[in-house]
Coordinates of C-alpha atoms and ligand atoms in Angstrom, one line a residue:
M1 CA -91.8 -31.7 169.5
S2 CA -89.0 -33.0 171.8
Q3 CA -85.9 -34.8 170.5
P4 CA -84.6 -37.5 172.7
S5 CA -80.9 -37.6 173.6
E6 CA -79.1 -40.4 171.8
A7 CA -77.0 -41.6 174.7
F8 CA -79.5 -41.8 177.5
F9 CA -82.2 -44.4 177.3
A10 CA -85.6 -42.9 178.2
G11 CA -88.7 -44.7 177.3
V12 CA -91.3 -47.3 177.6
I13 CA -91.0 -51.1 177.8
E14 CA -93.9 -53.3 176.7
G15 CA -92.5 -56.0 178.9
F16 CA -95.3 -57.3 181.1
Y17 CA -97.1 -60.6 181.3
G18 CA -100.6 -60.7 179.7
P19 CA -102.1 -59.7 176.4
P20 CA -99.7 -57.5 174.3
W21 CA -100.9 -54.0 173.3
R22 CA -102.7 -53.5 170.1
H23 CA -101.2 -51.9 167.0
S24 CA -103.4 -48.8 167.3
Q25 CA -102.4 -48.4 170.9
R26 CA -98.7 -48.5 170.0
T27 CA -99.3 -45.9 167.3
E28 CA -100.9 -43.6 169.9
L29 CA -98.1 -44.3 172.3
F30 CA -95.4 -43.3 169.8
G31 CA -97.2 -40.0 169.2
L32 CA -97.4 -39.3 173.0
M33 CA -93.7 -40.3 173.4
E34 CA -92.8 -37.8 170.7
K35 CA -94.8 -35.0 172.4
W36 CA -93.3 -35.9 175.8
G37 CA -89.7 -36.5 174.8
L38 CA -89.4 -40.2 175.4
G39 CA -87.0 -41.6 172.9
A40 CA -87.0 -45.4 173.1
Y41 CA -89.7 -48.1 172.8
F42 CA -88.9 -51.7 173.8
Y43 CA -90.9 -54.4 172.3
G44 CA -90.9 -57.4 174.7
P45 CA -94.4 -58.6 175.7
K46 CA -93.8 -61.7 177.8
D47 CA -96.7 -63.4 176.1
D48 CA -95.7 -62.8 172.5
L49 CA -94.9 -66.5 172.0
R50 CA -91.8 -65.7 169.9
H51 CA -90.4 -63.4 172.5
R52 CA -89.8 -66.2 175.0
T53 CA -91.7 -69.5 174.8
I54 CA -90.9 -70.4 171.2
W55 CA -88.0 -67.9 170.8
R56 CA -86.3 -70.0 168.2
E57 CA -89.1 -69.5 165.7
T58 CA -89.1 -66.5 163.3
Y59 CA -92.3 -64.6 162.8
P60 CA -94.7 -65.9 160.1
E61 CA -95.4 -63.5 157.3
S62 CA -98.6 -61.9 158.7
E63 CA -97.0 -61.1 162.1
A64 CA -93.8 -59.9 160.4
A65 CA -95.9 -57.5 158.3
R66 CA -97.5 -56.1 161.6
L67 CA -94.1 -55.6 163.1
V68 CA -92.9 -53.8 160.0
E69 CA -95.7 -51.3 160.5
V70 CA -95.0 -50.9 164.2
I71 CA -91.3 -50.3 163.6
A72 CA -92.0 -47.9 160.8
E73 CA -94.5 -46.0 162.9
C74 CA -92.0 -45.8 165.7
S75 CA -89.3 -44.3 163.5
R76 CA -91.8 -42.0 161.7
R77 CA -92.2 -40.4 165.1
G78 CA -88.5 -40.2 165.6
R79 CA -88.4 -42.9 168.3
T80 CA -86.0 -45.8 168.5
F81 CA -87.4 -49.3 168.4
Y82 CA -85.8 -52.1 170.3
Y83 CA -86.7 -55.7 170.0
M84 CA -86.2 -57.7 173.2
L85 CA -85.7 -61.5 173.0
G86 CA -85.9 -63.7 176.1
P87 CA -84.3 -67.1 175.1
G88 CA -83.4 -68.1 178.7
L89 CA -86.1 -70.6 179.4
D90 CA -84.2 -73.3 177.4
L91 CA -81.3 -71.8 175.6
R92 CA -78.3 -74.2 175.3
F93 CA -75.4 -71.8 175.6
A94 CA -72.8 -74.0 174.1
S95 CA -74.9 -75.0 171.1
G96 CA -73.9 -73.5 167.8
C97 CA -77.3 -74.4 166.6
D98 CA -79.0 -72.2 169.2
R99 CA -76.6 -69.4 168.5
D100 CA -77.6 -69.6 164.8
R101 CA -81.2 -69.5 165.8
L102 CA -80.6 -66.3 167.8
K103 CA -78.9 -64.8 164.8
A104 CA -81.8 -65.9 162.5
R105 CA -84.2 -64.2 164.9
F106 CA -82.3 -60.9 165.0
G107 CA -81.6 -61.3 161.3
Q108 CA -85.3 -61.4 160.6
L109 CA -85.9 -58.3 162.7
L110 CA -83.1 -56.5 161.0
S111 CA -84.8 -57.2 157.7
L112 CA -88.0 -55.8 159.1
G113 CA -86.3 -52.5 159.9
C114 CA -85.3 -53.0 163.6
R115 CA -81.8 -51.9 164.5
N116 CA -81.6 -52.2 168.2
F117 CA -81.9 -55.2 170.5
A118 CA -82.0 -56.5 174.0
L119 CA -81.3 -60.0 175.3
L120 CA -83.2 -60.8 178.4
F121 CA -82.4 -63.5 181.0
D122 CA -85.1 -62.5 183.6
D123 CA -87.6 -64.9 185.1
I124 CA -85.9 -68.1 184.0
P125 CA -84.8 -71.3 185.9
D126 CA -81.7 -70.7 187.9
R127 CA -79.8 -73.7 186.6
M128 CA -77.8 -74.7 183.5
D129 CA -77.3 -77.7 181.4
P130 CA -74.2 -79.6 182.8
L131 CA -72.5 -79.3 179.4
D132 CA -72.9 -75.6 179.4
L133 CA -71.7 -75.4 183.0
K134 CA -68.6 -77.3 182.1
R135 CA -67.8 -75.1 179.2
F136 CA -68.6 -71.7 180.8
G137 CA -68.2 -72.3 184.5
S138 CA -71.1 -70.0 185.5
F139 CA -74.4 -68.8 184.4
A140 CA -73.1 -65.2 184.1
S141 CA -70.2 -66.2 181.9
A142 CA -72.5 -68.2 179.6
Q143 CA -74.9 -65.4 179.2
C144 CA -72.2 -62.8 178.6
D145 CA -70.6 -65.0 176.0
V146 CA -73.8 -65.3 174.1
A147 CA -74.7 -61.6 174.5
N148 CA -71.2 -60.5 173.4
E149 CA -71.3 -62.7 170.3
L150 CA -74.7 -61.4 169.4
F151 CA -73.7 -57.8 169.9
H152 CA -70.7 -58.3 167.5
W153 CA -72.9 -60.0 165.0
V154 CA -75.5 -57.2 165.1
R155 CA -72.9 -54.5 164.9
G156 CA -71.4 -56.3 161.9
Q157 CA -74.8 -55.7 160.2
H158 CA -75.3 -52.2 161.6
A159 CA -72.4 -50.2 163.0
T160 CA -74.6 -48.1 165.3
S161 CA -76.9 -50.7 166.8
R162 CA -77.5 -50.4 170.5
F163 CA -77.8 -53.4 172.8
L164 CA -79.2 -54.1 176.3
F165 CA -78.9 -57.1 178.6
C166 CA -81.2 -58.1 181.4
P167 CA -79.4 -60.2 184.1
T168 CA -81.0 -63.1 185.9
P169 CA -80.7 -61.3 189.2
Y170 CA -82.1 -58.0 188.2
C171 CA -82.9 -56.4 191.6
G172 CA -81.1 -56.0 194.9
R173 CA -83.1 -58.8 196.7
M174 CA -82.3 -61.3 193.9
A175 CA -78.6 -60.4 194.1
E176 CA -78.7 -60.8 197.9
C177 CA -80.2 -64.3 197.5
R178 CA -77.4 -65.1 195.0
L179 CA -79.8 -65.9 192.2
G180 CA -77.8 -66.8 189.1
G181 CA -74.8 -67.9 191.3
T182 CA -72.2 -66.3 193.6
G183 CA -70.5 -63.4 192.0
Y184 CA -73.0 -63.2 189.1
L185 CA -73.0 -59.3 188.9
E186 CA -69.2 -59.0 189.3
T187 CA -68.8 -61.5 186.4
V188 CA -71.2 -59.5 184.2
G189 CA -69.3 -56.3 185.1
R190 CA -66.0 -58.0 184.0
E191 CA -67.1 -60.0 181.0
L192 CA -70.0 -58.2 179.3
L193 CA -68.8 -55.8 176.7
P194 CA -68.8 -52.2 178.0
E195 CA -71.0 -51.1 175.1
I196 CA -73.9 -53.3 176.3
G197 CA -76.3 -51.7 178.8
V198 CA -77.6 -53.6 181.8
C199 CA -81.2 -53.5 183.1
W200 CA -82.0 -53.2 186.8
T201 CA -85.3 -52.8 188.6
G202 CA -84.0 -51.4 191.9
P203 CA -83.8 -52.9 195.3
E204 CA -86.9 -55.0 194.5
I205 CA -88.8 -56.2 191.4
I206 CA -91.4 -53.5 192.3
S207 CA -89.3 -50.9 194.0
R208 CA -91.0 -48.4 196.3
E209 CA -87.8 -46.3 196.2
I210 CA -84.7 -46.3 194.1
S211 CA -82.0 -44.3 195.8
V212 CA -78.7 -42.8 194.5
P213 CA -76.5 -44.9 197.0
H214 CA -78.2 -48.1 195.8
V215 CA -77.4 -47.3 192.2
R216 CA -73.8 -46.2 193.0
E217 CA -73.1 -49.5 194.7
L218 CA -74.4 -51.4 191.7
R219 CA -72.3 -49.3 189.3
Q220 CA -69.2 -50.5 191.1
L221 CA -70.2 -54.1 190.5
L222 CA -71.4 -53.7 186.9
R223 CA -68.6 -51.3 186.0
R224 CA -71.2 -49.2 184.2
A225 CA -74.3 -47.2 185.1
P226 CA -77.4 -49.4 185.0
V227 CA -80.5 -48.8 182.8
I228 CA -83.4 -48.7 185.2
W229 CA -86.3 -51.0 184.1
D230 CA -89.0 -49.6 186.4
N231 CA -91.9 -51.8 187.4
L232 CA -93.5 -49.2 189.6
H233 CA -96.7 -49.1 187.5
A234 CA -96.6 -52.7 186.3
N235 CA -99.8 -54.5 187.4
D236 CA -99.4 -57.9 185.8
Y237 CA -98.7 -59.6 189.1
D238 CA -102.2 -58.8 190.6
G239 CA -105.2 -58.9 188.2
R240 CA -107.3 -56.8 190.6
R241 CA -105.1 -53.7 190.6
I242 CA -104.3 -50.9 188.3
F243 CA -101.8 -48.0 189.1
L244 CA -102.8 -44.5 188.3
G245 CA -100.5 -42.7 190.7
P246 CA -97.5 -40.5 189.8
Y247 CA -94.0 -41.7 189.1
S248 CA -92.4 -41.2 192.6
G249 CA -90.0 -42.6 195.1
R250 CA -87.1 -41.7 192.8
P251 CA -85.0 -38.6 193.6
A252 CA -84.4 -36.1 190.8
E253 CA -80.7 -36.8 191.1
L254 CA -81.2 -40.4 190.0
R255 CA -81.3 -39.2 186.4
R256 CA -77.7 -38.3 186.5
E257 CA -76.6 -41.7 188.1
V258 CA -78.1 -44.1 185.5
A259 CA -77.6 -44.8 181.8
G260 CA -81.4 -44.8 181.3
L261 CA -84.9 -44.8 182.7
L262 CA -87.5 -47.1 181.3
T263 CA -91.0 -47.8 182.5
N264 CA -92.9 -51.1 182.2
P265 CA -96.4 -49.9 183.0
N266 CA -99.9 -51.4 183.4
T267 CA -100.8 -54.2 181.1
E268 CA -104.0 -52.4 180.1
Y269 CA -102.7 -49.7 177.8
P270 CA -105.7 -47.2 178.2
V271 CA -105.1 -46.7 181.9
N272 CA -101.5 -45.7 181.5
Y273 CA -101.9 -42.0 180.8
P274 CA -100.9 -40.8 184.3
A275 CA -98.1 -43.4 184.7
L276 CA -96.5 -42.4 181.4
R277 CA -97.2 -38.7 181.5
T278 CA -95.6 -38.3 185.0
F279 CA -92.7 -40.6 184.1
A280 CA -92.0 -38.5 181.0
E281 CA -92.2 -35.4 183.1
F282 CA -89.7 -36.8 185.6
V283 CA -87.3 -37.8 182.9
N284 CA -87.3 -34.4 181.3
H285 CA -87.9 -32.2 184.3
D286 CA -85.3 -29.8 185.8
G287 CA -84.9 -29.3 189.5
E288 CA -87.0 -30.7 192.3
W289 CA -89.6 -33.3 191.6
N290 CA -93.1 -32.9 192.9
P291 CA -95.0 -36.1 192.2
R292 CA -98.4 -34.9 193.4
A293 CA -98.2 -31.7 191.2
A294 CA -97.3 -33.9 188.2
Y295 CA -100.2 -36.2 189.1
T296 CA -102.7 -33.4 189.2
Q297 CA -101.5 -32.0 185.9
A298 CA -101.6 -35.5 184.3
L299 CA -105.2 -36.1 185.5
A300 CA -106.3 -32.7 184.2
E301 CA -105.0 -33.7 180.7
W302 CA -106.5 -37.1 181.0
L303 CA -110.0 -35.9 182.0
P304 CA -111.3 -35.3 178.5
R305 CA -110.9 -39.1 177.8
F306 CA -113.6 -39.5 180.5
A307 CA -116.3 -37.9 178.3
T308 CA -119.5 -39.9 178.8
V309 CA -122.7 -40.2 176.9
G310 CA -124.4 -38.5 179.9
Q311 CA -123.4 -36.0 182.5
P312 CA -119.7 -35.0 182.6
I313 CA -117.4 -36.5 185.1
A314 CA -115.8 -34.0 187.5
A315 CA -112.1 -33.7 187.9
A316 CA -112.3 -34.2 191.7
D317 CA -114.1 -37.5 191.2
L318 CA -111.4 -38.8 188.8
S319 CA -108.8 -37.7 191.2
L320 CA -110.5 -39.6 194.1
F321 CA -110.6 -42.7 191.9
G322 CA -107.0 -42.2 191.0
D323 CA -106.1 -41.9 194.7
A324 CA -107.9 -45.3 195.2
C325 CA -105.7 -46.9 192.5
Y326 CA -102.5 -45.1 193.3
L327 CA -99.3 -47.0 193.6
P328 CA -98.3 -50.5 194.8
Y329 CA -97.3 -49.3 198.3
E330 CA -99.4 -46.2 198.7
D331 CA -102.9 -44.9 198.4
G332 CA -103.5 -41.3 197.4
P333 CA -104.5 -38.8 200.1
A334 CA -108.2 -38.6 199.4
A335 CA -108.5 -42.4 199.4
V336 CA -106.6 -42.5 202.7
D337 CA -109.0 -40.0 204.2
L338 CA -112.0 -42.1 203.0
F339 CA -110.5 -45.2 204.5
M340 CA -109.7 -43.5 207.8
A341 CA -113.2 -42.1 208.0
L342 CA -114.7 -45.6 207.5
R343 CA -112.3 -47.0 210.1
R344 CA -113.3 -44.4 212.7
L345 CA -117.0 -45.1 211.9
L346 CA -116.7 -48.9 212.2
A347 CA -114.6 -48.6 215.4
T348 CA -117.5 -46.6 217.0
E349 CA -120.6 -48.4 218.3
S350 CA -123.3 -47.6 215.8
A351 CA -125.6 -46.3 218.5
R352 CA -123.1 -43.5 219.1
W353 CA -122.6 -42.4 215.5
T354 CA -122.9 -38.7 214.8
P355 CA -123.9 -37.1 211.5
E356 CA -120.3 -35.7 211.2
L357 CA -118.8 -39.2 211.6
I358 CA -121.2 -40.7 209.1
G359 CA -120.9 -37.8 206.6
A360 CA -117.0 -38.0 206.6
F361 CA -117.4 -41.4 205.1
R362 CA -120.7 -41.2 203.2
E363 CA -119.9 -38.2 201.1
P364 CA -116.7 -39.4 199.5
A365 CA -117.9 -43.0 199.4
T366 CA -121.0 -42.0 197.5
R367 CA -119.0 -39.9 195.0
L368 CA -116.5 -42.7 194.4
R369 CA -119.3 -45.3 194.0
D370 CA -121.0 -43.0 191.5
F371 CA -117.8 -42.4 189.6
C372 CA -117.4 -46.2 189.3
S373 CA -120.9 -46.6 188.0
R374 CA -120.5 -43.8 185.5
T375 CA -117.5 -45.4 183.9
A376 CA -120.0 -47.6 182.1
E377 CA -121.1 -44.5 180.2
L378 CA -117.7 -43.7 178.9
Q379 CA -117.5 -42.9 175.2
D380 CA -114.0 -44.4 175.0
R381 CA -115.0 -48.1 175.2
A382 CA -111.4 -49.3 175.3
L383 CA -110.9 -47.2 178.5
F384 CA -114.2 -48.6 179.9
A385 CA -113.1 -52.2 179.1
A386 CA -109.7 -51.6 180.8
L387 CA -111.4 -50.2 183.9
S388 CA -114.5 -52.2 184.2
R389 CA -113.5 -55.1 186.4
R390 CA -111.9 -52.8 188.9
T391 CA -114.6 -50.2 188.9
W392 CA -117.2 -52.9 189.3
E393 CA -115.4 -54.4 192.3
L394 CA -114.9 -51.1 194.0
R395 CA -118.4 -50.0 193.4
E396 CA -119.8 -53.3 194.8
E397 CA -117.7 -52.9 197.9
L398 CA -118.7 -49.3 198.4
D399 CA -122.3 -50.2 197.9
L400 CA -122.1 -52.8 200.6
L401 CA -120.4 -50.4 203.0
L402 CA -123.0 -47.7 202.3
T403 CA -125.8 -50.2 202.8
Y404 CA -124.3 -51.3 206.1
V405 CA -124.0 -47.8 207.4
R406 CA -127.5 -47.0 206.3
T407 CA -128.9 -50.1 208.1
K408 CA -127.1 -49.4 211.3
E409 CA -127.9 -45.7 211.2
A410 CA -131.6 -46.6 211.0
D411 CA -131.4 -49.3 213.7
P412 CA -128.1 -50.0 215.5
H413 CA -129.4 -53.4 216.5
A414 CA -130.7 -54.6 213.1
P415 CA -128.6 -57.4 211.5
A416 CA -126.7 -56.1 208.5
I417 CA -127.7 -58.3 205.6
S418 CA -127.6 -57.4 202.0
D419 CA -129.6 -59.3 199.4
F420 CA -127.0 -58.3 196.8
H421 CA -124.0 -59.6 198.7
L422 CA -124.7 -63.2 199.4
P423 CA -122.0 -65.7 200.5
G424 CA -120.7 -67.8 197.7
T425 CA -121.4 -65.2 195.1
Y426 CA -120.0 -62.0 196.6
R427 CA -116.3 -62.1 197.4
G428 CA -116.5 -65.7 196.3
G429 CA -114.6 -68.0 194.1
Y430 CA -111.8 -70.4 194.4
V431 CA -108.9 -67.9 194.5
A432 CA -110.7 -65.9 197.3
R433 CA -111.1 -69.1 199.3
L434 CA -107.5 -70.0 198.8
Q435 CA -106.4 -66.5 199.9
Q436 CA -108.4 -66.9 203.1
L437 CA -106.4 -69.9 204.2
L438 CA -103.0 -68.2 204.2
R439 CA -102.7 -64.7 205.5
Q440 CA -99.7 -62.3 205.2
R441 CA -98.6 -60.3 208.1
P442 CA -97.5 -56.7 207.6
D443 CA -93.8 -57.8 208.0
G444 CA -94.3 -60.1 205.0
V445 CA -94.4 -63.4 206.8
F446 CA -97.2 -65.8 205.7
E447 CA -99.1 -67.9 208.2
P448 CA -102.3 -70.0 208.2
S449 CA -105.4 -68.1 209.1
L450 CA -107.7 -69.9 211.5
V451 CA -110.8 -69.8 209.3
Q452 CA -113.5 -72.3 209.4
Q453 CA -114.2 -73.4 205.8
D454 CA -116.1 -76.6 206.4
T455 CA -118.9 -75.4 204.3
F456 CA -118.8 -73.8 200.9
Ligands
GDL1 C1 -90.7 -59.0 186.3 C2 -90.5 -59.1 184.8 C3 -91.5 -58.2 184.1 C4 -92.8 -58.0 184.8 C5 -92.6 -57.4 186.1 C6 -93.8 -57.1 187.0 C7 -88.5 -57.7 184.9 C8 -87.1 -57.5 184.4 N1 -89.2 -58.8 184.4 O1 -90.0 -59.6 187.0 O2 -91.7 -58.8 182.8 O3 -93.7 -57.2 184.1 O4 -91.7 -58.3 186.9 O5 -94.5 -58.3 187.3 O6 -89.0 -56.9 185.5

């Protein structure tokens, strides 16, 4: 059993958009966090209505009773529970009434057993009421003023309470665009009480890498080391993806440069094992960091959850699937090999295909397709439910490709038509059609695609 260090924040944020996790999932999470040495859990699901949309309202009795259980379970496991509140959508900074509402919210949570808090100003309109602007002069000053008051108030109730703050520009790109106003971060550095930690997601909202120089530069502005809110494994921004790859793109030295490392992972709790396991390993690991080794180890531990009602699933097949759902900016090596084999095949005239060329694609594609089909046999139905839309889509695409290759192999001149993949049903739907109209180039620029869509 690992004991977390008090000063350093290391843990998990339930801070994504989409359905919040279930009570039983949080209970399991706290057990894993205890085993893996992650000390802090942050409750802040964007779609808990009282976290953001109707932040002024306290929890009704039934929901409060649930929270009591979650908080108690968290502390039974020796983990620290943080409640995050995001009032920024419509908070009136100068309003005494709104400040009282904030205190009432934190007051209720204190009465439920919560001792630690965070005030979030992420993903909110970048403008302020004219009265607030007149009184505080800037967004940053207004937010710091509220956070400082709340911090004093909470400390007045509990001398050891800890407090975090999430700025409106919470990554390098947002700061460069001057989101929140000129000098926002400098103002926070100056005016936010030094005891309050500041969250930061890295150069981007979803950062491929977070480097030591990047963090050092930010430390100067904030006058404190940031707490990294890492969205590497968050998938709420794209409903078709899940991320099973290892925590990576962060050097081992980063741990010494920041005040904490927190991960905000996939919305679907059951698929988070590799994300959380490798993250915990990174946080508590000494010396060089080898993400691939951590991934292999995590998958080996995860494999028993893939017990089926039929034949067992092989470790290599789970690994291939994991490689196909790796990280936002990166596919795993086996998935890259499969993709390249397919590209080579399709770039060659089918009349000139060799058995080697076909086999390099067909073997792993068949294995991956079969893995996807087999997830329907999982005993863990919650895991099946979390995977099912993605495994179905991947299986369907692989089926189509295998059918195409089989048709062309038999007769290179035969038209490749599949009865199972008809226009309008397969790859169909309104979003797919909208996506076809505007394409994104590899350099990020969007431009119209010259597609003919006169018919359905
Ligand atoms: C965000 C949101 C977060 C969301 C993530 C990924 C922060 C501070 N806020 O911008 O709730 O899950 O992106 O979409 O990261």
